[in-house]
Amino acid sequence: MENKNAKQLLLWGLAFIFLILVFQNIKAPPVEKEIPYSEFKAKVKSGEVNEVRVRPDLIRGELKAPGGATQRFKTFPMPDLKLVEDMEAAKVPHFQGEADRSWVMSLIVNVGWIVLFFGLWWIFVVRQVQVGGKQAMSFGRSRARLVDDKKAKKTTFADVAGCDESKEELQEVVEFLKNPEKFQKLGGKMPRGVLLFGAPGTGKTLLARAVAGEAGVPFFMASASEFVEMFVGVGASRVRDLFDQAKKAAPSVIFVDELDAVGRHRFAGIGGGHDEREQTLNQLLIELDGFEQNQGIILIAATNRPDVIDPALLRPGRFDRQIFIPVPHLKGREEILKVHAKNVKMAPEADLSIVARRTAGFSGADLANVINESALLAARKNKEAVELADLEESIERVMAGPKKSSNLMSDPEKKIVAYHECGHALVAKLLPHTDPVHKVSIVSRGHALGYTLQLPKEDKYLTTRTEINNRLAVLLGGRSAEEMVFSELTSGDADDLSKATAFATRMVVEFGMSDRVGPLSLKKPEAEIFLGRDIAQKAGYSERTAEIIDEEVKRIVDEAHGKARELLQKNRKVLDELAAKLFEVEILSGEDIDAILKAAVA
Ligand code: ADP
Ligand code: MG
Ligand code: ZN
């Protein structure tokens, strides 16, 4: 309430200033009659002037009006050296010079505007977060949410699948939270901080919540990016507040998501770092160090950029327990699918192991999404239960965004896309050591106009140079087909080219697969930080090496391009047939493609 009044008062004050400024610009109605200089001069001579005040830019004074009254007047001066003589001759009772004070006025007006704008800025920007009354009291309060799992269903380890090793490591933390005294008695030291790291959507948040759920303790959740506010010092006070809350509720779990938002290397970046972030980080370190031994609080943090975390955070007694959360393997994917399928009615024939096999590289969140989408699809089609077809369609949806109507593309465009995709598919079919082509489609999905879906036979962790070279050729197959058939290039290649360039670059700088560069790892430490820390590390390799890297990347991509062109030129007839068929039916399965290939060879 108090706060609202303060705001209103300020607004009225500003409105007042504003009005004053407006009136000063309009000026008061003239009580002075403006007369021409000639008339003024004549009146001086005829002795009708009582008083004259001369300013460089204005002459004003008083005239004798008929009947003893007076009349104020003003006139604009002209170069007139004889004016004083004339006034003396006419015995004007009072004349004087005046300084030009108009600049004072304009100064006041200008300063007034500045004050006005500053005031508005104050109200709309600063006071949003920093204002008198109660709001100021909570200004430094953390926005941490106490997630009350008692009301909702408690999250437990059973809800998290496909990361058994991570769960095992966290089990110890759960035991400690359940019974801090036991550990105290034995004198064992518990970790204060646990850092979960892994790709987005792999279940880090879920696991942290499950730890609290398993132990039956309160779970405080905050995102580190919320700590970093506009004003220095706010983040630090929010951190303090978060820990205070958690201490009152101990034993408890504090979860800080996106730790990298505050936990980056200090002194990195422009101008030695972000003050606010640094203060927040320092406060976090203070809180971590200040934990009383076995106070019953565990800080769990999550990040997908463990490489940028400040080493100070990883020292013993801080986040000394680091747990990697992997992207799930085949078996893990099936388990995750099962967890999420529990809440959905599945047809008996909907085999989740098939879905798992087709979703290599999907994160837990993606898989949850697949199940959810398939349930929506089945419901839209008024089905009793989710069938395998629904699951398959949702896999593709999750892969490439929602399906668009194909007539968004004009026929000439469709033809280009058909050749482009068949170029990918044909090169993939013709080259050995490539993933089997599962499907080619020119039905737009998301932002991709068409797509060629290759599915690996199994999850793979090692890739040979030949395989990567062939994969590059497949990537360039689309462009090569377009070049050949239309002698023209389109903008649809951008994604293929950036992927190909990225692959080739990694071959050279990471995998040591270029003979000219040799088995060196020349990976830049961190592309994002381009000033600050990078300045010192920029000299990781010489200009000359950089040139060689560029040349090698170009050579590798060029060779793949050449290979793709050659293959397609030799098989132009098959390409034409494939593209025509794809244009017609819009979607070809791996078997369809095989059939066309066979017929063409025969
Ligand atoms: P992260 O924090 O790693 O980005 P989340 O924990 O927020 O990932 O995961 C988002 C959602 O994805 C979860 O709420 C859950 O539904 C699903 N999910 C992710 N990983 C798993 C998993 N291992 N088991 C079951 N569900 C998972
Ligand atoms: Mg998360
Ligand atoms: Zn392409």
XYZ file of C-alpha atoms and ligand atoms in Angstrom:
631
model
C 0.000 0.000 0.000
C 2.678 2.359 1.181
C 4.570 1.564 -1.898
C 1.700 2.494 -4.168
C 1.356 5.892 -2.495
C 5.025 6.633 -2.962
C 4.686 5.826 -6.611
C 1.656 8.070 -6.983
C 3.370 10.941 -5.239
C 6.301 10.696 -7.581
C 3.996 10.587 -10.583
C 2.165 13.723 -9.442
C 5.463 15.488 -8.870
C 6.544 14.678 -12.366
C 3.227 15.761 -13.824
C 3.680 19.082 -12.032
C 7.146 19.621 -13.456
C 5.802 18.696 -16.848
C 3.021 21.264 -16.643
C 5.440 23.996 -15.568
C 7.622 23.220 -18.532
C 4.682 23.321 -20.888
C 3.524 26.687 -19.560
C 6.968 28.157 -19.741
C 7.157 27.176 -23.365
C 3.743 28.600 -24.172
C 4.472 31.745 -22.102
C 1.972 33.821 -20.212
C -0.600 35.828 -22.227
C 0.976 39.144 -23.284
C 0.136 41.987 -20.960
C 2.697 43.941 -22.891
C 1.569 45.493 -26.167
C 4.007 44.902 -28.942
C 4.678 47.986 -31.015
C 6.930 48.622 -34.027
C 10.238 50.290 -33.461
C 9.175 53.322 -35.470
C 6.196 53.897 -33.197
C 8.406 53.486 -30.156
C 10.832 56.002 -31.567
C 8.039 58.448 -32.329
C 6.630 58.082 -28.809
C 10.058 58.720 -27.309
C 10.266 61.919 -29.298
C 6.762 63.028 -28.415
C 7.530 62.434 -24.726
C 4.934 59.711 -24.247
C 7.406 57.213 -22.759
C 7.798 56.856 -18.979
C 10.321 54.104 -18.748
C 12.632 52.116 -21.005
C 14.593 48.922 -20.282
C 16.964 47.934 -23.047
C 18.145 44.386 -23.568
C 20.219 43.373 -26.573
C 17.264 41.401 -27.881
C 14.284 43.269 -26.465
C 13.178 46.713 -25.399
C 10.287 47.004 -22.973
C 8.910 49.784 -20.868
C 5.890 51.910 -19.995
C 3.895 54.325 -22.134
C 1.706 57.176 -20.946
C -1.821 56.311 -21.939
C -4.609 58.860 -22.207
C -6.190 59.819 -18.885
C -3.086 59.362 -16.754
C -3.099 55.560 -17.141
C -0.041 53.608 -18.228
C 0.484 50.856 -20.760
C 3.336 48.349 -20.850
C 4.923 47.842 -24.211
C 7.659 45.915 -25.892
C 9.478 46.250 -29.160
C 12.399 44.634 -30.870
C 15.486 46.809 -31.003
C 17.238 47.968 -34.173
C 20.806 49.202 -34.502
C 20.204 52.692 -33.298
C 23.077 54.607 -31.729
C 20.975 57.734 -31.436
C 18.353 56.186 -29.142
C 20.002 57.392 -25.941
C 20.391 60.922 -27.326
C 16.753 60.958 -28.342
C 15.669 59.746 -24.908
C 17.788 62.366 -23.192
C 16.397 65.028 -25.463
C 12.832 63.920 -24.709
C 13.633 63.683 -20.997
C 12.383 60.133 -20.586
C 12.211 59.823 -16.773
C 13.834 56.386 -16.545
C 15.892 54.328 -18.910
C 18.341 51.533 -18.209
C 20.176 48.674 -19.892
C 19.633 45.033 -18.957
C 21.635 41.891 -19.434
C 20.252 39.240 -21.763
C 19.032 36.595 -19.351
C 17.169 34.452 -21.865
C 19.839 31.749 -21.658
C 19.016 31.263 -17.963
C 15.480 30.478 -18.937
C 16.456 28.042 -21.608
C 18.871 26.386 -19.216
C 16.076 25.897 -16.705
C 13.816 24.496 -19.396
C 16.456 22.072 -20.661
C 17.443 20.914 -17.223
C 13.746 20.478 -16.526
C 13.414 18.088 -19.453
C 16.387 16.090 -18.299
C 14.912 15.854 -14.813
C 11.624 14.766 -16.331
C 13.160 11.988 -18.403
C 15.328 10.832 -15.561
C 12.239 10.720 -13.372
C 10.317 8.633 -15.873
C 13.250 6.275 -16.261
C 13.437 6.001 -12.512
C 9.789 5.107 -12.227
C 9.610 2.634 -15.048
C 12.975 0.948 -14.866
C 14.648 1.295 -11.529
C 11.640 1.308 -9.284
C 10.404 -1.895 -10.838
C 12.906 -3.627 -8.655
C 13.957 -1.075 -6.080
C 11.287 0.885 -4.354
C 10.300 2.093 -0.924
C 7.992 0.104 1.265
C 7.606 -3.624 1.390
C 8.894 -4.345 -2.047
C 12.288 -3.005 -1.112
C 12.394 -5.447 1.747
C 11.973 -8.346 -0.628
C 14.199 -6.903 -3.283
C 17.104 -9.144 -2.412
C 14.908 -12.114 -1.699
C 15.529 -15.175 -3.713
C 12.761 -16.291 -5.976
C 13.558 -19.856 -5.054
C 10.548 -22.028 -5.149
C 9.985 -24.496 -2.427
C 8.687 -27.374 -4.440
C 6.227 -29.180 -2.277
C 6.227 -32.722 -3.460
C 3.949 -33.779 -0.650
C 0.968 -32.288 -2.383
C 1.768 -33.602 -5.821
C 3.085 -37.069 -6.412
C 6.501 -37.456 -4.883
C 9.290 -37.785 -7.421
C 11.455 -40.809 -6.739
C 14.257 -42.671 -8.425
C 11.628 -44.895 -10.031
C 10.617 -41.925 -12.175
C 14.110 -41.597 -13.542
C 15.261 -44.295 -15.910
C 18.308 -45.073 -17.953
C 20.953 -43.654 -15.637
C 21.464 -46.329 -13.005
C 25.059 -45.397 -12.264
C 24.154 -41.782 -11.573
C 21.371 -42.935 -9.297
C 23.742 -45.210 -7.414
C 26.097 -42.323 -6.766
C 23.242 -40.183 -5.525
C 21.980 -42.932 -3.218
C 24.664 -41.981 -0.711
C 23.393 -38.419 -0.633
C 19.893 -39.715 -0.002
C 21.114 -41.790 2.955
C 22.800 -38.756 4.423
C 19.724 -36.599 4.096
C 17.577 -39.272 5.690
C 19.789 -39.483 8.707
C 22.405 -36.749 9.102
C 23.088 -37.658 12.747
C 24.248 -41.121 11.824
C 26.943 -39.677 9.615
C 27.800 -37.104 12.246
C 28.411 -39.804 14.842
C 30.760 -41.674 12.587
C 32.539 -38.456 11.728
C 32.140 -39.026 8.038
C 32.293 -36.014 5.804
C 29.438 -35.604 3.431
C 29.710 -33.753 0.195
C 28.280 -30.263 0.374
C 27.739 -29.826 -3.287
C 26.891 -32.232 -6.061
C 27.273 -31.092 -9.634
C 25.145 -32.879 -12.189
C 26.303 -32.361 -15.718
C 25.011 -33.607 -19.009
C 23.155 -32.562 -22.142
C 19.837 -30.678 -21.831
C 16.837 -32.892 -21.182
C 18.757 -35.806 -19.766
C 16.955 -35.622 -16.441
C 19.205 -33.548 -14.195
C 16.363 -31.574 -12.665
C 14.355 -34.756 -12.341
C 17.186 -36.538 -10.527
C 17.752 -33.691 -8.094
C 14.086 -33.684 -7.267
C 14.124 -37.453 -6.888
C 16.935 -37.160 -4.331
C 14.732 -34.926 -2.184
C 11.765 -37.205 -2.811
C 13.640 -40.351 -1.832
C 14.922 -38.725 1.347
C 11.592 -37.074 2.087
C 13.084 -33.606 2.608
C 12.091 -30.177 1.246
C 13.399 -29.241 -2.179
C 14.366 -25.638 -2.929
C 14.810 -24.831 -6.562
C 16.311 -21.747 -8.197
C 17.860 -21.014 -11.531
C 21.245 -19.351 -11.410
C 20.261 -17.064 -14.263
C 17.683 -15.532 -11.923
C 20.469 -14.470 -9.610
C 22.127 -12.331 -12.172
C 20.048 -9.199 -12.160
C 20.584 -5.707 -13.354
C 21.927 -4.435 -10.069
C 25.129 -5.391 -8.440
C 24.607 -7.054 -5.114
C 21.141 -8.407 -5.739
C 22.328 -11.831 -6.813
C 24.493 -12.178 -3.742
C 21.652 -11.281 -1.415
C 19.366 -13.707 -3.198
C 21.870 -16.488 -2.726
C 22.120 -15.621 0.971
C 18.379 -15.686 1.297
C 18.053 -18.998 -0.496
C 20.487 -20.626 1.882
C 18.763 -19.069 4.885
C 15.467 -20.558 3.809
C 17.005 -23.950 3.270
C 18.817 -23.899 6.601
C 15.564 -23.248 8.411
C 14.062 -26.288 6.732
C 17.111 -28.559 7.098
C 17.626 -31.304 6.258
C 16.865 -30.131 2.768
C 18.029 -30.047 -0.825
C 18.868 -26.846 -2.652
C 18.875 -27.171 -6.400
C 20.558 -24.522 -8.540
C 19.872 -24.986 -12.232
C 22.072 -23.516 -14.980
C 25.005 -23.084 -12.637
C 27.148 -21.886 -15.532
C 25.161 -18.632 -15.570
C 27.028 -17.549 -12.436
C 29.718 -20.168 -12.154
C 31.787 -19.294 -15.180
C 35.476 -18.650 -14.802
C 35.914 -15.361 -13.127
C 37.939 -12.796 -15.053
C 36.680 -14.272 -18.283
C 35.109 -12.090 -20.878
C 35.213 -8.414 -21.588
C 36.702 -6.091 -19.022
C 37.641 -8.793 -16.559
C 34.188 -10.164 -16.041
C 30.690 -9.367 -15.020
C 30.712 -7.723 -11.618
C 27.315 -8.928 -10.650
C 27.989 -12.491 -11.661
C 31.235 -12.456 -9.807
C 29.670 -11.205 -6.607
C 26.978 -13.815 -6.877
C 29.538 -16.507 -7.408
C 31.562 -15.276 -4.457
C 28.483 -15.380 -2.277
C 27.803 -18.926 -3.418
C 31.333 -19.894 -2.453
C 30.950 -18.221 0.917
C 27.736 -20.119 1.578
C 29.292 -23.397 0.511
C 32.296 -22.855 2.743
C 30.082 -21.686 5.573
C 28.042 -24.873 5.808
C 28.394 -26.226 9.271
C 29.638 -29.722 9.022
C 26.726 -32.082 8.505
C 24.128 -29.387 8.794
C 21.874 -31.485 6.676
C 21.837 -29.370 3.561
C 22.954 -30.631 0.189
C 23.428 -28.260 -2.686
C 22.801 -29.888 -6.029
C 23.599 -27.889 -9.134
C 23.131 -28.692 -12.786
C 24.872 -27.524 -15.926
C 25.372 -28.598 -19.485
C 28.612 -26.652 -19.693
C 30.914 -28.193 -17.080
C 33.855 -26.957 -19.150
C 33.181 -23.327 -18.285
C 32.615 -23.800 -14.557
C 35.044 -21.862 -12.401
C 37.599 -24.291 -10.954
C 37.126 -22.632 -7.564
C 33.682 -24.214 -7.433
C 35.066 -27.695 -7.938
C 37.558 -27.657 -5.088
C 37.149 -30.092 -2.176
C 34.399 -29.055 0.187
C 32.461 -27.390 -2.606
C 31.063 -29.193 -5.625
C 33.429 -32.015 -4.969
C 31.032 -34.652 -6.209
C 30.484 -34.477 -9.932
C 28.062 -36.819 -11.574
C 27.706 -37.203 -15.300
C 24.209 -37.772 -16.621
C 24.505 -39.459 -20.011
C 22.228 -39.353 -22.991
C 20.464 -42.712 -22.654
C 21.585 -45.860 -24.468
C 19.281 -48.250 -26.248
C 18.250 -50.075 -23.073
C 17.936 -46.842 -21.139
C 15.737 -45.354 -23.838
C 13.380 -48.291 -23.617
C 13.195 -47.915 -19.834
C 12.502 -44.188 -20.080
C 9.800 -44.846 -22.658
C 8.255 -47.389 -20.305
C 8.251 -44.895 -17.430
C 6.351 -42.401 -19.509
C 4.112 -44.965 -21.196
C 2.776 -45.903 -17.760
C 0.413 -42.960 -17.875
C -0.769 -43.692 -21.420
C -2.929 -46.448 -22.820
C -0.759 -48.420 -25.223
C -1.923 -50.947 -27.775
C -0.406 -54.401 -27.115
C 1.383 -54.348 -30.458
C 3.058 -50.991 -29.712
C 6.506 -52.327 -29.040
C 8.588 -49.769 -27.197
C 11.824 -51.580 -28.026
C 11.248 -50.665 -31.688
C 10.749 -47.045 -30.672
C 13.903 -47.194 -28.595
C 15.883 -48.504 -31.548
C 14.708 -45.643 -33.746
C 15.506 -42.891 -31.281
C 19.289 -42.999 -30.961
C 20.506 -39.688 -29.597
C 17.158 -38.724 -28.089
C 17.307 -37.329 -24.570
C 14.894 -38.315 -21.823
C 12.930 -35.156 -22.479
C 12.681 -36.009 -26.208
C 11.426 -39.477 -25.364
C 8.852 -38.121 -22.936
C 7.803 -35.875 -25.777
C 7.459 -38.802 -28.199
C 5.083 -40.594 -25.838
C 3.100 -37.439 -25.203
C 2.802 -36.598 -28.915
C 1.714 -40.131 -29.769
C -1.026 -39.989 -27.152
C -2.252 -36.718 -28.644
C -2.140 -38.155 -32.161
C -4.056 -41.272 -31.156
C -6.654 -39.158 -29.407
C -7.051 -36.966 -32.471
C -7.692 -40.062 -34.549
C -10.205 -41.338 -31.986
C -8.184 -44.433 -31.301
C -8.665 -46.612 -28.249
C -4.955 -46.865 -27.576
C -1.635 -45.609 -28.871
C -0.406 -47.719 -31.777
C 3.059 -48.178 -33.205
C 2.200 -45.946 -36.172
C 1.416 -43.081 -33.808
C 4.702 -43.596 -32.053
C 6.564 -43.583 -35.347
C 4.907 -40.413 -36.496
C 5.691 -38.681 -33.246
C 9.341 -39.727 -33.472
C 9.517 -37.819 -36.711
C 7.639 -34.909 -35.249
C 10.009 -34.658 -32.359
C 12.938 -34.955 -34.759
C 11.860 -32.249 -37.130
C 9.028 -30.265 -35.644
C 5.333 -30.511 -36.512
C 4.159 -31.564 -39.966
C 3.228 -28.830 -42.403
C 0.927 -29.146 -45.357
C 2.946 -30.067 -48.433
C 1.168 -27.672 -50.774
C 3.019 -24.830 -49.085
C 5.676 -25.585 -51.677
C 5.260 -24.732 -55.339
C 5.821 -27.512 -57.889
C 9.181 -26.221 -59.166
C 10.330 -25.938 -55.576
C 9.075 -29.398 -54.816
C 11.040 -30.717 -57.780
C 14.234 -29.105 -56.545
C 13.711 -30.494 -53.070
C 12.962 -33.953 -54.523
C 16.261 -33.955 -56.414
C 18.067 -32.600 -53.397
C 16.810 -35.305 -51.059
C 17.310 -38.062 -53.627
C 20.860 -36.804 -54.024
C 21.436 -37.439 -50.320
C 19.687 -40.802 -50.436
C 21.389 -42.091 -53.556
C 24.875 -41.202 -52.383
C 24.083 -42.885 -49.060
C 22.876 -45.993 -50.882
C 25.854 -46.164 -53.224
C 28.614 -45.602 -50.676
C 29.648 -48.296 -48.218
C 29.885 -47.616 -44.480
C 26.942 -45.261 -44.359
C 23.855 -45.522 -42.207
C 20.978 -47.234 -44.019
C 18.446 -44.871 -45.563
C 15.197 -45.355 -43.732
C 13.020 -42.799 -45.394
C 13.113 -39.846 -47.785
C 10.426 -37.239 -47.634
C 9.544 -33.927 -49.234
C 6.715 -33.212 -46.849
C 7.767 -30.096 -45.001
C 8.369 -30.568 -41.343
C 9.350 -27.675 -39.168
C 11.834 -25.578 -41.049
C 13.299 -28.427 -43.124
C 11.782 -28.569 -46.594
C 12.482 -32.237 -46.951
C 14.585 -34.751 -45.200
C 16.453 -37.955 -45.644
C 16.280 -40.133 -42.590
C 19.212 -42.412 -42.004
C 19.089 -44.694 -39.023
C 22.155 -46.342 -37.601
C 21.865 -50.074 -37.054
C 23.098 -49.671 -33.517
C 24.425 -46.961 -31.281
C 27.962 -46.221 -32.239
C 30.690 -44.614 -30.271
C 33.560 -44.808 -32.707
C 33.586 -43.593 -36.253
C 36.303 -44.198 -38.820
C 37.764 -41.684 -41.205
C 36.162 -43.476 -44.163
C 32.790 -43.311 -42.467
C 33.067 -39.594 -41.852
C 34.274 -38.966 -45.390
C 31.317 -40.889 -46.730
C 28.953 -39.064 -44.419
C 30.314 -35.796 -45.811
C 29.683 -37.038 -49.325
C 26.091 -37.842 -48.344
C 25.680 -34.364 -46.877
C 26.936 -32.812 -50.115
C 24.827 -35.175 -52.233
C 21.844 -32.830 -52.011
C 23.728 -29.827 -53.337
C 25.494 -31.888 -55.978
C 22.204 -33.162 -57.369
C 20.809 -29.635 -57.538
C 23.929 -28.338 -59.320
C 23.831 -31.127 -61.838
C 20.166 -31.012 -62.707
C 19.347 -27.334 -62.425
C 22.792 -25.770 -62.974
C 21.788 -23.425 -60.219
C 22.174 -23.269 -56.489
C 19.491 -22.678 -53.898
C 19.574 -21.459 -50.351
C 18.246 -24.748 -49.021
C 21.756 -26.093 -48.630
C 22.798 -23.942 -45.742
C 22.163 -26.566 -43.096
C 23.960 -29.342 -45.004
C 26.932 -27.109 -45.618
C 27.273 -25.971 -42.053
C 27.053 -29.581 -40.879
C 29.638 -30.670 -43.440
C 31.984 -27.841 -42.509
C 31.613 -28.645 -38.830
C 32.371 -32.322 -39.426
C 35.383 -31.565 -41.564
C 36.699 -29.083 -39.019
C 36.400 -31.604 -36.228
C 38.236 -34.167 -38.353
C 41.138 -31.780 -38.665
C 41.327 -30.136 -35.253
C 39.891 -32.783 -32.962
C 40.230 -36.234 -34.433
C 43.663 -35.776 -35.967
C 42.369 -37.148 -39.266
C 44.276 -34.778 -41.521
C 47.732 -35.983 -42.502
C 49.005 -32.473 -43.003
C 48.047 -31.324 -39.534
C 48.813 -34.625 -37.901
C 47.568 -36.103 -34.651
C 47.172 -32.820 -32.819
C 44.175 -31.558 -30.922
C 43.836 -27.927 -31.903
C 40.362 -27.470 -30.590
C 39.818 -23.952 -29.344
C 39.230 -24.057 -25.615
C 36.049 -22.101 -25.643
C 34.565 -20.377 -28.601
C 32.155 -18.255 -26.603
C 34.660 -16.311 -24.634
C 36.310 -14.389 -27.366
C 37.838 -11.702 -25.245
C 39.481 -11.901 -21.895
C 40.586 -15.420 -21.268
C 40.820 -16.128 -24.938
C 43.382 -13.408 -25.450
C 45.891 -15.365 -23.463
C 45.031 -18.655 -25.090
C 44.561 -17.452 -28.595
C 48.114 -18.277 -29.434
C 47.300 -21.976 -29.028
C 48.498 -22.399 -32.574
C 50.169 -20.200 -35.124
C 48.688 -18.244 -38.004
C 50.320 -20.717 -40.317
C 48.622 -23.643 -38.618
C 45.333 -21.785 -38.862
C 45.874 -21.456 -42.593
C 46.672 -25.141 -42.933
C 43.548 -26.007 -40.973
C 41.445 -23.884 -43.311
C 43.052 -25.475 -46.333
C 42.552 -28.954 -44.991
C 38.906 -28.356 -44.138
C 38.378 -27.018 -47.632
C 40.168 -29.965 -49.182
C 38.119 -32.502 -47.239
C 34.817 -30.848 -48.111
C 35.854 -30.422 -51.743
C 36.791 -34.070 -52.017
C 33.469 -35.150 -50.560
C 31.723 -32.833 -53.006
C 33.679 -34.342 -55.901
C 32.855 -37.835 -54.775
C 29.153 -37.071 -54.531
C 29.085 -35.446 -57.973
C 30.888 -38.313 -59.575
C 28.539 -40.890 -58.096
C 25.458 -38.957 -59.116
C 26.723 -38.282 -62.619
C 27.358 -41.976 -63.146
C 23.898 -42.784 -61.868
C 21.979 -39.912 -63.360
C 19.262 -42.186 -64.692
C 18.526 -43.662 -61.266
C 18.569 -40.205 -59.738
C 15.980 -38.995 -62.258
C 13.759 -41.975 -61.575
C 14.036 -41.624 -57.826
C 13.296 -37.916 -57.935
C 10.306 -38.391 -60.215
C 8.868 -41.033 -57.914
C 9.509 -38.943 -54.814
C 7.927 -35.920 -56.456
C 4.862 -38.029 -57.109
C 4.383 -39.835 -53.813
C 6.272 -37.377 -51.539
C 7.640 -40.090 -49.338
C 9.839 -43.115 -50.077
C 10.853 -45.837 -47.664
C 14.212 -47.563 -47.718
C 12.629 -50.529 -49.462
C 11.011 -48.326 -52.124
C 14.422 -46.902 -52.917
C 15.980 -50.374 -53.086
C 13.291 -51.480 -55.503
C 13.893 -48.547 -57.854
C 17.644 -49.108 -57.683
C 17.251 -52.774 -58.536
C 14.932 -52.097 -61.448
C 17.340 -49.504 -62.832
C 20.334 -51.793 -62.629
C 18.479 -54.654 -64.292
P 17.460 -31.449 -17.582
O 17.272 -30.812 -16.271
O 18.623 -32.392 -17.640
O 17.495 -30.499 -18.740
P 14.892 -32.454 -17.026
O 15.110 -33.162 -15.746
O 14.315 -31.092 -16.919
O 16.215 -32.392 -17.860
O 14.008 -33.368 -17.959
C 12.848 -32.898 -18.566
C 11.792 -33.991 -18.626
O 12.234 -35.058 -19.445
C 11.541 -34.614 -17.277
O 10.571 -33.917 -16.591
C 11.080 -36.000 -17.644
O 9.713 -36.002 -17.981
C 11.859 -36.300 -18.896
N 13.083 -37.058 -18.598
C 14.341 -36.634 -18.782
N 15.221 -37.575 -18.430
C 14.513 -38.619 -17.982
C 14.859 -39.917 -17.462
N 16.130 -40.292 -17.350
N 13.856 -40.728 -17.100
C 12.573 -40.347 -17.219
N 12.184 -39.163 -17.686
C 13.131 -38.295 -18.077
Mg 16.572 -28.861 -16.192
Zn 20.037 -31.505 -47.601
